[in-house]
């Protein structure tokens, strides 16, 4: 989760100057939507993630 959190902050920081236009707001909100979807998927599949982590400690699904 730390890697996903870090990736989210790096991406959103580069779009702050473009937020004044509508395109900038759309681009800036895409990383947030992707991160929220990632969190929802991890929450929905938490039991499967726990089962995988029994064999691969610390494993988390990749954030795309």
PDB file of N, CA, C and O in Angstrom:
ATOM      1  N   UNK A   1       0.819  -1.190   0.000  1.00  0.00           N
ATOM      2  CA  UNK A   1       0.000   0.000   0.000  1.00  0.00           C
ATOM      3  C   UNK A   1       0.869   1.263   0.000  1.00  0.00           C
ATOM      4  O   UNK A   1       0.472   2.251  -0.557  1.00  0.00           O
ATOM      5  N   UNK A   2       2.033   1.191   0.625  1.00  0.00           N
ATOM      6  CA  UNK A   2       2.883   2.371   0.656  1.00  0.00           C
ATOM      7  C   UNK A   2       3.312   2.781  -0.743  1.00  0.00           C
ATOM      8  O   UNK A   2       3.320   3.964  -1.061  1.00  0.00           O
ATOM      9  N   UNK A   3       3.657   1.801  -1.587  1.00  0.00           N
ATOM     10  CA  UNK A   3       4.063   2.118  -2.950  1.00  0.00           C
ATOM     11  C   UNK A   3       2.922   2.777  -3.718  1.00  0.00           C
ATOM     12  O   UNK A   3       3.126   3.737  -4.446  1.00  0.00           O
ATOM     13  N   UNK A   4       1.717   2.253  -3.562  1.00  0.00           N
ATOM     14  CA  UNK A   4       0.566   2.841  -4.248  1.00  0.00           C
ATOM     15  C   UNK A   4       0.334   4.264  -3.747  1.00  0.00           C
ATOM     16  O   UNK A   4       0.067   5.172  -4.528  1.00  0.00           O
ATOM     17  N   UNK A   5       0.450   4.473  -2.454  1.00  0.00           N
ATOM     18  CA  UNK A   5       0.255   5.792  -1.874  1.00  0.00           C
ATOM     19  C   UNK A   5       1.307   6.764  -2.392  1.00  0.00           C
ATOM     20  O   UNK A   5       1.001   7.888  -2.768  1.00  0.00           O
ATOM     21  N   UNK A   6       2.557   6.310  -2.463  1.00  0.00           N
ATOM     22  CA  UNK A   6       3.636   7.158  -2.955  1.00  0.00           C
ATOM     23  C   UNK A   6       3.444   7.494  -4.423  1.00  0.00           C
ATOM     24  O   UNK A   6       3.641   8.630  -4.841  1.00  0.00           O
ATOM     25  N   UNK A   7       3.057   6.516  -5.223  1.00  0.00           N
ATOM     26  CA  UNK A   7       2.841   6.745  -6.653  1.00  0.00           C
ATOM     27  C   UNK A   7       1.719   7.737  -6.868  1.00  0.00           C
ATOM     28  O   UNK A   7       1.782   8.597  -7.749  1.00  0.00           O
ATOM     29  N   UNK A   8       0.690   7.652  -6.057  1.00  0.00           N
ATOM     30  CA  UNK A   8      -0.437   8.567  -6.171  1.00  0.00           C
ATOM     31  C   UNK A   8       0.005  10.006  -5.903  1.00  0.00           C
ATOM     32  O   UNK A   8      -0.336  10.911  -6.637  1.00  0.00           O
ATOM     33  N   UNK A   9       0.791  10.218  -4.875  1.00  0.00           N
ATOM     34  CA  UNK A   9       1.225  11.569  -4.541  1.00  0.00           C
ATOM     35  C   UNK A   9       2.181  12.147  -5.567  1.00  0.00           C
ATOM     36  O   UNK A   9       2.133  13.332  -5.850  1.00  0.00           O
ATOM     37  N   UNK A  10       3.039  11.356  -6.152  1.00  0.00           N
ATOM     38  CA  UNK A  10       3.949  11.846  -7.183  1.00  0.00           C
ATOM     39  C   UNK A  10       3.179  12.273  -8.423  1.00  0.00           C
ATOM     40  O   UNK A  10       3.460  13.293  -9.014  1.00  0.00           O
ATOM     41  N   UNK A  11       2.174  11.510  -8.809  1.00  0.00           N
ATOM     42  CA  UNK A  11       1.398  11.820 -10.003  1.00  0.00           C
ATOM     43  C   UNK A  11       0.550  13.065  -9.788  1.00  0.00           C
ATOM     44  O   UNK A  11       0.495  13.932 -10.644  1.00  0.00           O
ATOM     45  N   UNK A  12      -0.111  13.172  -8.634  1.00  0.00           N
ATOM     46  CA  UNK A  12      -0.985  14.315  -8.404  1.00  0.00           C
ATOM     47  C   UNK A  12      -0.189  15.609  -8.273  1.00  0.00           C
ATOM     48  O   UNK A  12      -0.670  16.671  -8.634  1.00  0.00           O
ATOM     49  N   UNK A  13       1.020  15.561  -7.797  1.00  0.00           N
ATOM     50  CA  UNK A  13       1.836  16.761  -7.649  1.00  0.00           C
ATOM     51  C   UNK A  13       2.204  17.380  -8.980  1.00  0.00           C
ATOM     52  O   UNK A  13       2.314  18.590  -9.106  1.00  0.00           O
ATOM     53  N   UNK A  14       2.364  16.583 -10.019  1.00  0.00           N
ATOM     54  CA  UNK A  14       2.750  17.113 -11.320  1.00  0.00           C
ATOM     55  C   UNK A  14       1.591  17.767 -12.048  1.00  0.00           C
ATOM     56  O   UNK A  14       1.793  18.496 -13.004  1.00  0.00           O
ATOM     57  N   UNK A  15       0.358  17.540 -11.611  1.00  0.00           N
ATOM     58  CA  UNK A  15      -0.806  18.090 -12.289  1.00  0.00           C
ATOM     59  C   UNK A  15      -1.386  19.312 -11.579  1.00  0.00           C
ATOM     60  O   UNK A  15      -2.389  19.843 -12.011  1.00  0.00           O
ATOM     61  N   UNK A  16      -0.788  19.755 -10.503  1.00  0.00           N
ATOM     62  CA  UNK A  16      -1.365  20.856  -9.744  1.00  0.00           C
ATOM     63  C   UNK A  16      -1.414  22.151 -10.536  1.00  0.00           C
ATOM     64  O   UNK A  16      -2.346  22.925 -10.403  1.00  0.00           O
ATOM     65  N   UNK A  17      -0.439  22.416 -11.383  1.00  0.00           N
ATOM     66  CA  UNK A  17      -0.438  23.661 -12.140  1.00  0.00           C
ATOM     67  C   UNK A  17      -1.508  23.674 -13.223  1.00  0.00           C
ATOM     68  O   UNK A  17      -1.953  24.734 -13.641  1.00  0.00           O
ATOM     69  N   UNK A  18      -1.968  22.513 -13.672  1.00  0.00           N
ATOM     70  CA  UNK A  18      -2.961  22.429 -14.738  1.00  0.00           C
ATOM     71  C   UNK A  18      -4.385  22.393 -14.198  1.00  0.00           C
ATOM     72  O   UNK A  18      -5.329  22.308 -14.973  1.00  0.00           O
ATOM     73  N   UNK A  19      -4.581  22.466 -12.906  1.00  0.00           N
ATOM     74  CA  UNK A  19      -5.911  22.342 -12.334  1.00  0.00           C
ATOM     75  C   UNK A  19      -6.820  23.525 -12.624  1.00  0.00           C
ATOM     76  O   UNK A  19      -8.022  23.425 -12.449  1.00  0.00           O
ATOM     77  N   UNK A  20      -6.304  24.624 -13.118  1.00  0.00           N
ATOM     78  CA  UNK A  20      -7.149  25.774 -13.396  1.00  0.00           C
ATOM     79  C   UNK A  20      -8.054  25.547 -14.598  1.00  0.00           C
ATOM     80  O   UNK A  20      -9.124  26.125 -14.690  1.00  0.00           O
ATOM     81  N   UNK A  21      -7.671  24.688 -15.523  1.00  0.00           N
ATOM     82  CA  UNK A  21      -8.515  24.389 -16.679  1.00  0.00           C
ATOM     83  C   UNK A  21      -9.314  23.123 -16.419  1.00  0.00           C
ATOM     84  O   UNK A  21      -9.020  22.351 -15.533  1.00  0.00           O
ATOM     85  N   UNK A  22     -10.344  22.912 -17.220  1.00  0.00           N
ATOM     86  CA  UNK A  22     -11.161  21.708 -17.053  1.00  0.00           C
ATOM     87  C   UNK A  22     -10.377  20.461 -17.400  1.00  0.00           C
ATOM     88  O   UNK A  22     -10.550  19.433 -16.768  1.00  0.00           O
ATOM     89  N   UNK A  23      -9.504  20.535 -18.379  1.00  0.00           N
ATOM     90  CA  UNK A  23      -8.682  19.379 -18.717  1.00  0.00           C
ATOM     91  C   UNK A  23      -7.779  19.024 -17.543  1.00  0.00           C
ATOM     92  O   UNK A  23      -7.574  17.857 -17.252  1.00  0.00           O
ATOM     93  N   UNK A  24      -7.233  20.026 -16.894  1.00  0.00           N
ATOM     94  CA  UNK A  24      -6.357  19.796 -15.751  1.00  0.00           C
ATOM     95  C   UNK A  24      -7.084  19.100 -14.627  1.00  0.00           C
ATOM     96  O   UNK A  24      -6.543  18.212 -13.983  1.00  0.00           O
ATOM     97  N   UNK A  25      -8.330  19.464 -14.382  1.00  0.00           N
ATOM     98  CA  UNK A  25      -9.100  18.817 -13.321  1.00  0.00           C
ATOM     99  C   UNK A  25      -9.389  17.363 -13.671  1.00  0.00           C
ATOM    100  O   UNK A  25      -9.351  16.505 -12.820  1.00  0.00           O
ATOM    101  N   UNK A  26      -9.673  17.076 -14.933  1.00  0.00           N
ATOM    102  CA  UNK A  26      -9.915  15.704 -15.356  1.00  0.00           C
ATOM    103  C   UNK A  26      -8.655  14.880 -15.194  1.00  0.00           C
ATOM    104  O   UNK A  26      -8.695  13.762 -14.681  1.00  0.00           O
ATOM    105  N   UNK A  27      -7.522  15.411 -15.623  1.00  0.00           N
ATOM    106  CA  UNK A  27      -6.256  14.696 -15.505  1.00  0.00           C
ATOM    107  C   UNK A  27      -5.868  14.500 -14.046  1.00  0.00           C
ATOM    108  O   UNK A  27      -5.342  13.466 -13.678  1.00  0.00           O
ATOM    109  N   UNK A  28      -6.122  15.496 -13.220  1.00  0.00           N
ATOM    110  CA  UNK A  28      -5.743  15.406 -11.812  1.00  0.00           C
ATOM    111  C   UNK A  28      -6.646  14.426 -11.077  1.00  0.00           C
ATOM    112  O   UNK A  28      -6.208  13.784 -10.125  1.00  0.00           O
ATOM    113  N   UNK A  29      -7.891  14.292 -11.494  1.00  0.00           N
ATOM    114  CA  UNK A  29      -8.795  13.402 -10.785  1.00  0.00           C
ATOM    115  C   UNK A  29      -8.619  11.942 -11.207  1.00  0.00           C
ATOM    116  O   UNK A  29      -9.018  11.050 -10.478  1.00  0.00           O
ATOM    117  N   UNK A  30      -8.019  11.689 -12.373  1.00  0.00           N
ATOM    118  CA  UNK A  30      -7.825  10.307 -12.816  1.00  0.00           C
ATOM    119  C   UNK A  30      -6.960   9.502 -11.851  1.00  0.00           C
ATOM    120  O   UNK A  30      -7.347   8.384 -11.486  1.00  0.00           O
ATOM    121  N   UNK A  31      -5.816  10.003 -11.394  1.00  0.00           N
ATOM    122  CA  UNK A  31      -5.031   9.226 -10.422  1.00  0.00           C
ATOM    123  C   UNK A  31      -5.813   8.953  -9.129  1.00  0.00           C
ATOM    124  O   UNK A  31      -5.699   7.873  -8.553  1.00  0.00           O
ATOM    125  N   UNK A  32      -6.615   9.917  -8.709  1.00  0.00           N
ATOM    126  CA  UNK A  32      -7.414   9.730  -7.503  1.00  0.00           C
ATOM    127  C   UNK A  32      -8.443   8.622  -7.725  1.00  0.00           C
ATOM    128  O   UNK A  32      -8.617   7.753  -6.865  1.00  0.00           O
ATOM    129  N   UNK A  33      -9.105   8.629  -8.867  1.00  0.00           N
ATOM    130  CA  UNK A  33     -10.078   7.579  -9.173  1.00  0.00           C
ATOM    131  C   UNK A  33      -9.419   6.211  -9.253  1.00  0.00           C
ATOM    132  O   UNK A  33      -9.961   5.218  -8.765  1.00  0.00           O
ATOM    133  N   UNK A  34      -8.238   6.165  -9.859  1.00  0.00           N
ATOM    134  CA  UNK A  34      -7.516   4.889  -9.953  1.00  0.00           C
ATOM    135  C   UNK A  34      -7.143   4.376  -8.563  1.00  0.00           C
ATOM    136  O   UNK A  34      -7.268   3.189  -8.269  1.00  0.00           O
ATOM    137  N   UNK A  35      -6.680   5.264  -7.698  1.00  0.00           N
ATOM    138  CA  UNK A  35      -6.295   4.871  -6.347  1.00  0.00           C
ATOM    139  C   UNK A  35      -7.514   4.396  -5.551  1.00  0.00           C
ATOM    140  O   UNK A  35      -7.449   3.394  -4.839  1.00  0.00           O
ATOM    141  N   UNK A  36      -8.638   5.098  -5.691  1.00  0.00           N
ATOM    142  CA  UNK A  36      -9.859   4.689  -4.995  1.00  0.00           C
ATOM    143  C   UNK A  36     -10.346   3.336  -5.495  1.00  0.00           C
ATOM    144  O   UNK A  36     -10.812   2.506  -4.715  1.00  0.00           O
ATOM    145  N   UNK A  37     -10.234   3.097  -6.799  1.00  0.00           N
ATOM    146  CA  UNK A  37     -10.619   1.798  -7.354  1.00  0.00           C
ATOM    147  C   UNK A  37      -9.702   0.697  -6.829  1.00  0.00           C
ATOM    148  O   UNK A  37     -10.158  -0.412  -6.526  1.00  0.00           O
ATOM    149  N   UNK A  38      -8.408   0.994  -6.724  1.00  0.00           N
ATOM    150  CA  UNK A  38      -7.441   0.040  -6.176  1.00  0.00           C
ATOM    151  C   UNK A  38      -7.807  -0.322  -4.740  1.00  0.00           C
ATOM    152  O   UNK A  38      -7.824  -1.484  -4.364  1.00  0.00           O
ATOM    153  N   UNK A  39      -8.126   0.692  -3.948  1.00  0.00           N
ATOM    154  CA  UNK A  39      -8.495   0.443  -2.551  1.00  0.00           C
ATOM    155  C   UNK A  39      -9.767  -0.392  -2.470  1.00  0.00           C
ATOM    156  O   UNK A  39      -9.860  -1.311  -1.655  1.00  0.00           O
ATOM    157  N   UNK A  40     -10.750  -0.090  -3.312  1.00  0.00           N
ATOM    158  CA  UNK A  40     -12.006  -0.844  -3.313  1.00  0.00           C
ATOM    159  C   UNK A  40     -11.769  -2.298  -3.705  1.00  0.00           C
ATOM    160  O   UNK A  40     -12.337  -3.212  -3.098  1.00  0.00           O
ATOM    161  N   UNK A  41     -10.929  -2.511  -4.706  1.00  0.00           N
ATOM    162  CA  UNK A  41     -10.635  -3.882  -5.139  1.00  0.00           C
ATOM    163  C   UNK A  41      -9.914  -4.646  -4.041  1.00  0.00           C
ATOM    164  O   UNK A  41     -10.224  -5.819  -3.789  1.00  0.00           O
ATOM    165  N   UNK A  42      -8.956  -4.009  -3.387  1.00  0.00           N
ATOM    166  CA  UNK A  42      -8.227  -4.669  -2.296  1.00  0.00           C
ATOM    167  C   UNK A  42      -9.167  -5.008  -1.147  1.00  0.00           C
ATOM    168  O   UNK A  42      -9.066  -6.079  -0.547  1.00  0.00           O
ATOM    169  N   UNK A  43     -10.098  -4.112  -0.873  1.00  0.00           N
ATOM    170  CA  UNK A  43     -11.056  -4.350   0.203  1.00  0.00           C
ATOM    171  C   UNK A  43     -11.993  -5.503  -0.169  1.00  0.00           C
ATOM    172  O   UNK A  43     -12.259  -6.384   0.651  1.00  0.00           O
ATOM    173  N   UNK A  44     -12.468  -5.510  -1.411  1.00  0.00           N
ATOM    174  CA  UNK A  44     -13.383  -6.552  -1.875  1.00  0.00           C
ATOM    175  C   UNK A  44     -12.702  -7.922  -1.881  1.00  0.00           C
ATOM    176  O   UNK A  44     -13.324  -8.933  -1.545  1.00  0.00           O
ATOM    177  N   UNK A  45     -11.440  -7.961  -2.252  1.00  0.00           N
ATOM    178  CA  UNK A  45     -10.706  -9.218  -2.387  1.00  0.00           C
ATOM    179  C   UNK A  45      -9.775  -9.481  -1.205  1.00  0.00           C
ATOM    180  O   UNK A  45      -8.801 -10.221  -1.330  1.00  0.00           O
ATOM    181  N   UNK A  46     -10.067  -8.904  -0.070  1.00  0.00           N
ATOM    182  CA  UNK A  46      -9.162  -9.000   1.076  1.00  0.00           C
ATOM    183  C   UNK A  46      -8.916 -10.441   1.514  1.00  0.00           C
ATOM    184  O   UNK A  46      -7.797 -10.791   1.892  1.00  0.00           O
ATOM    185  N   UNK A  47      -9.929 -11.293   1.459  1.00  0.00           N
ATOM    186  CA  UNK A  47      -9.740 -12.686   1.873  1.00  0.00           C
ATOM    187  C   UNK A  47      -8.785 -13.418   0.929  1.00  0.00           C
ATOM    188  O   UNK A  47      -7.947 -14.205   1.371  1.00  0.00           O
ATOM    189  N   UNK A  48      -8.899 -13.152  -0.375  1.00  0.00           N
ATOM    190  CA  UNK A  48      -7.995 -13.766  -1.341  1.00  0.00           C
ATOM    191  C   UNK A  48      -6.567 -13.259  -1.153  1.00  0.00           C
ATOM    192  O   UNK A  48      -5.602 -14.009  -1.261  1.00  0.00           O
ATOM    193  N   UNK A  49      -6.433 -11.970  -0.862  1.00  0.00           N
ATOM    194  CA  UNK A  49      -5.107 -11.391  -0.626  1.00  0.00           C
ATOM    195  C   UNK A  49      -4.466 -12.017   0.609  1.00  0.00           C
ATOM    196  O   UNK A  49      -3.285 -12.366   0.598  1.00  0.00           O
ATOM    197  N   UNK A  50      -5.250 -12.213   1.651  1.00  0.00           N
ATOM    198  CA  UNK A  50      -4.743 -12.850   2.868  1.00  0.00           C
ATOM    199  C   UNK A  50      -4.276 -14.268   2.572  1.00  0.00           C
ATOM    200  O   UNK A  50      -3.217 -14.708   3.045  1.00  0.00           O
ATOM    201  N   UNK A  51      -5.040 -14.998   1.758  1.00  0.00           N
ATOM    202  CA  UNK A  51      -4.660 -16.375   1.408  1.00  0.00           C
ATOM    203  C   UNK A  51      -3.343 -16.394   0.630  1.00  0.00           C
ATOM    204  O   UNK A  51      -2.490 -17.254   0.863  1.00  0.00           O
ATOM    205  N   UNK A  52      -3.170 -15.473  -0.290  1.00  0.00           N
ATOM    206  CA  UNK A  52      -1.924 -15.398  -1.067  1.00  0.00           C
ATOM    207  C   UNK A  52      -0.758 -15.018  -0.158  1.00  0.00           C
ATOM    208  O   UNK A  52       0.350 -15.560  -0.284  1.00  0.00           O
ATOM    209  N   UNK A  53      -1.000 -14.095   0.778  1.00  0.00           N
ATOM    210  CA  UNK A  53       0.068 -13.641   1.657  1.00  0.00           C
ATOM    211  C   UNK A  53       0.559 -14.726   2.620  1.00  0.00           C
ATOM    212  O   UNK A  53       1.638 -14.601   3.177  1.00  0.00           O
ATOM    213  N   UNK A  54      -0.204 -15.785   2.797  1.00  0.00           N
ATOM    214  CA  UNK A  54       0.277 -16.906   3.607  1.00  0.00           C
ATOM    215  C   UNK A  54       1.502 -17.540   2.961  1.00  0.00           C
ATOM    216  O   UNK A  54       2.395 -18.024   3.635  1.00  0.00           O
ATOM    217  N   UNK A  55       1.521 -17.549   1.615  1.00  0.00           N
ATOM    218  CA  UNK A  55       2.624 -18.157   0.876  1.00  0.00           C
ATOM    219  C   UNK A  55       3.641 -17.124   0.388  1.00  0.00           C
ATOM    220  O   UNK A  55       4.795 -17.458   0.141  1.00  0.00           O
ATOM    221  N   UNK A  56       3.204 -15.893   0.235  1.00  0.00           N
ATOM    222  CA  UNK A  56       4.085 -14.814  -0.236  1.00  0.00           C
ATOM    223  C   UNK A  56       3.896 -13.603   0.683  1.00  0.00           C
ATOM    224  O   UNK A  56       3.160 -12.670   0.349  1.00  0.00           O
ATOM    225  N   UNK A  57       4.532 -13.603   1.854  1.00  0.00           N
ATOM    226  CA  UNK A  57       4.345 -12.511   2.824  1.00  0.00           C
ATOM    227  C   UNK A  57       4.632 -11.138   2.209  1.00  0.00           C
ATOM    228  O   UNK A  57       5.590 -10.957   1.470  1.00  0.00           O
ATOM    229  N   UNK A  58       3.744 -10.205   2.487  1.00  0.00           N
ATOM    230  CA  UNK A  58       3.920  -8.836   2.017  1.00  0.00           C
ATOM    231  C   UNK A  58       3.420  -8.573   0.608  1.00  0.00           C
ATOM    232  O   UNK A  58       3.464  -7.449   0.129  1.00  0.00           O
ATOM    233  N   UNK A  59       2.904  -9.594  -0.085  1.00  0.00           N
ATOM    234  CA  UNK A  59       2.431  -9.414  -1.447  1.00  0.00           C
ATOM    235  C   UNK A  59       1.185  -8.540  -1.484  1.00  0.00           C
ATOM    236  O   UNK A  59       0.319  -8.644  -0.621  1.00  0.00           O
ATOM    237  N   UNK A  60       1.119  -7.638  -2.459  1.00  0.00           N
ATOM    238  CA  UNK A  60      -0.068  -6.819  -2.700  1.00  0.00           C
ATOM    239  C   UNK A  60      -0.272  -6.727  -4.206  1.00  0.00           C
ATOM    240  O   UNK A  60       0.699  -6.739  -4.963  1.00  0.00           O
ATOM    241  N   UNK A  61      -1.514  -6.599  -4.653  1.00  0.00           N
ATOM    242  CA  UNK A  61      -1.769  -6.436  -6.083  1.00  0.00           C
ATOM    243  C   UNK A  61      -1.119  -5.157  -6.591  1.00  0.00           C
ATOM    244  O   UNK A  61      -1.021  -4.165  -5.874  1.00  0.00           O
ATOM    245  N   UNK A  62      -0.697  -5.187  -7.845  1.00  0.00           N
ATOM    246  CA  UNK A  62      -0.045  -4.021  -8.443  1.00  0.00           C
ATOM    247  C   UNK A  62      -1.066  -2.934  -8.734  1.00  0.00           C
ATOM    248  O   UNK A  62      -2.189  -3.213  -9.145  1.00  0.00           O
ATOM    249  N   UNK A  63      -0.659  -1.697  -8.539  1.00  0.00           N
ATOM    250  CA  UNK A  63      -1.490  -0.543  -8.892  1.00  0.00           C
ATOM    251  C   UNK A  63      -1.127  -0.142 -10.306  1.00  0.00           C
ATOM    252  O   UNK A  63       0.022   0.136 -10.612  1.00  0.00           O
ATOM    253  N   UNK A  64      -2.097  -0.136 -11.200  1.00  0.00           N
ATOM    254  CA  UNK A  64      -1.830   0.213 -12.599  1.00  0.00           C
ATOM    255  C   UNK A  64      -2.341   1.571 -12.919  1.00  0.00           C
ATOM    256  O   UNK A  64      -3.274   2.051 -12.511  1.00  0.00           O
TER     257      UNK A  64
END
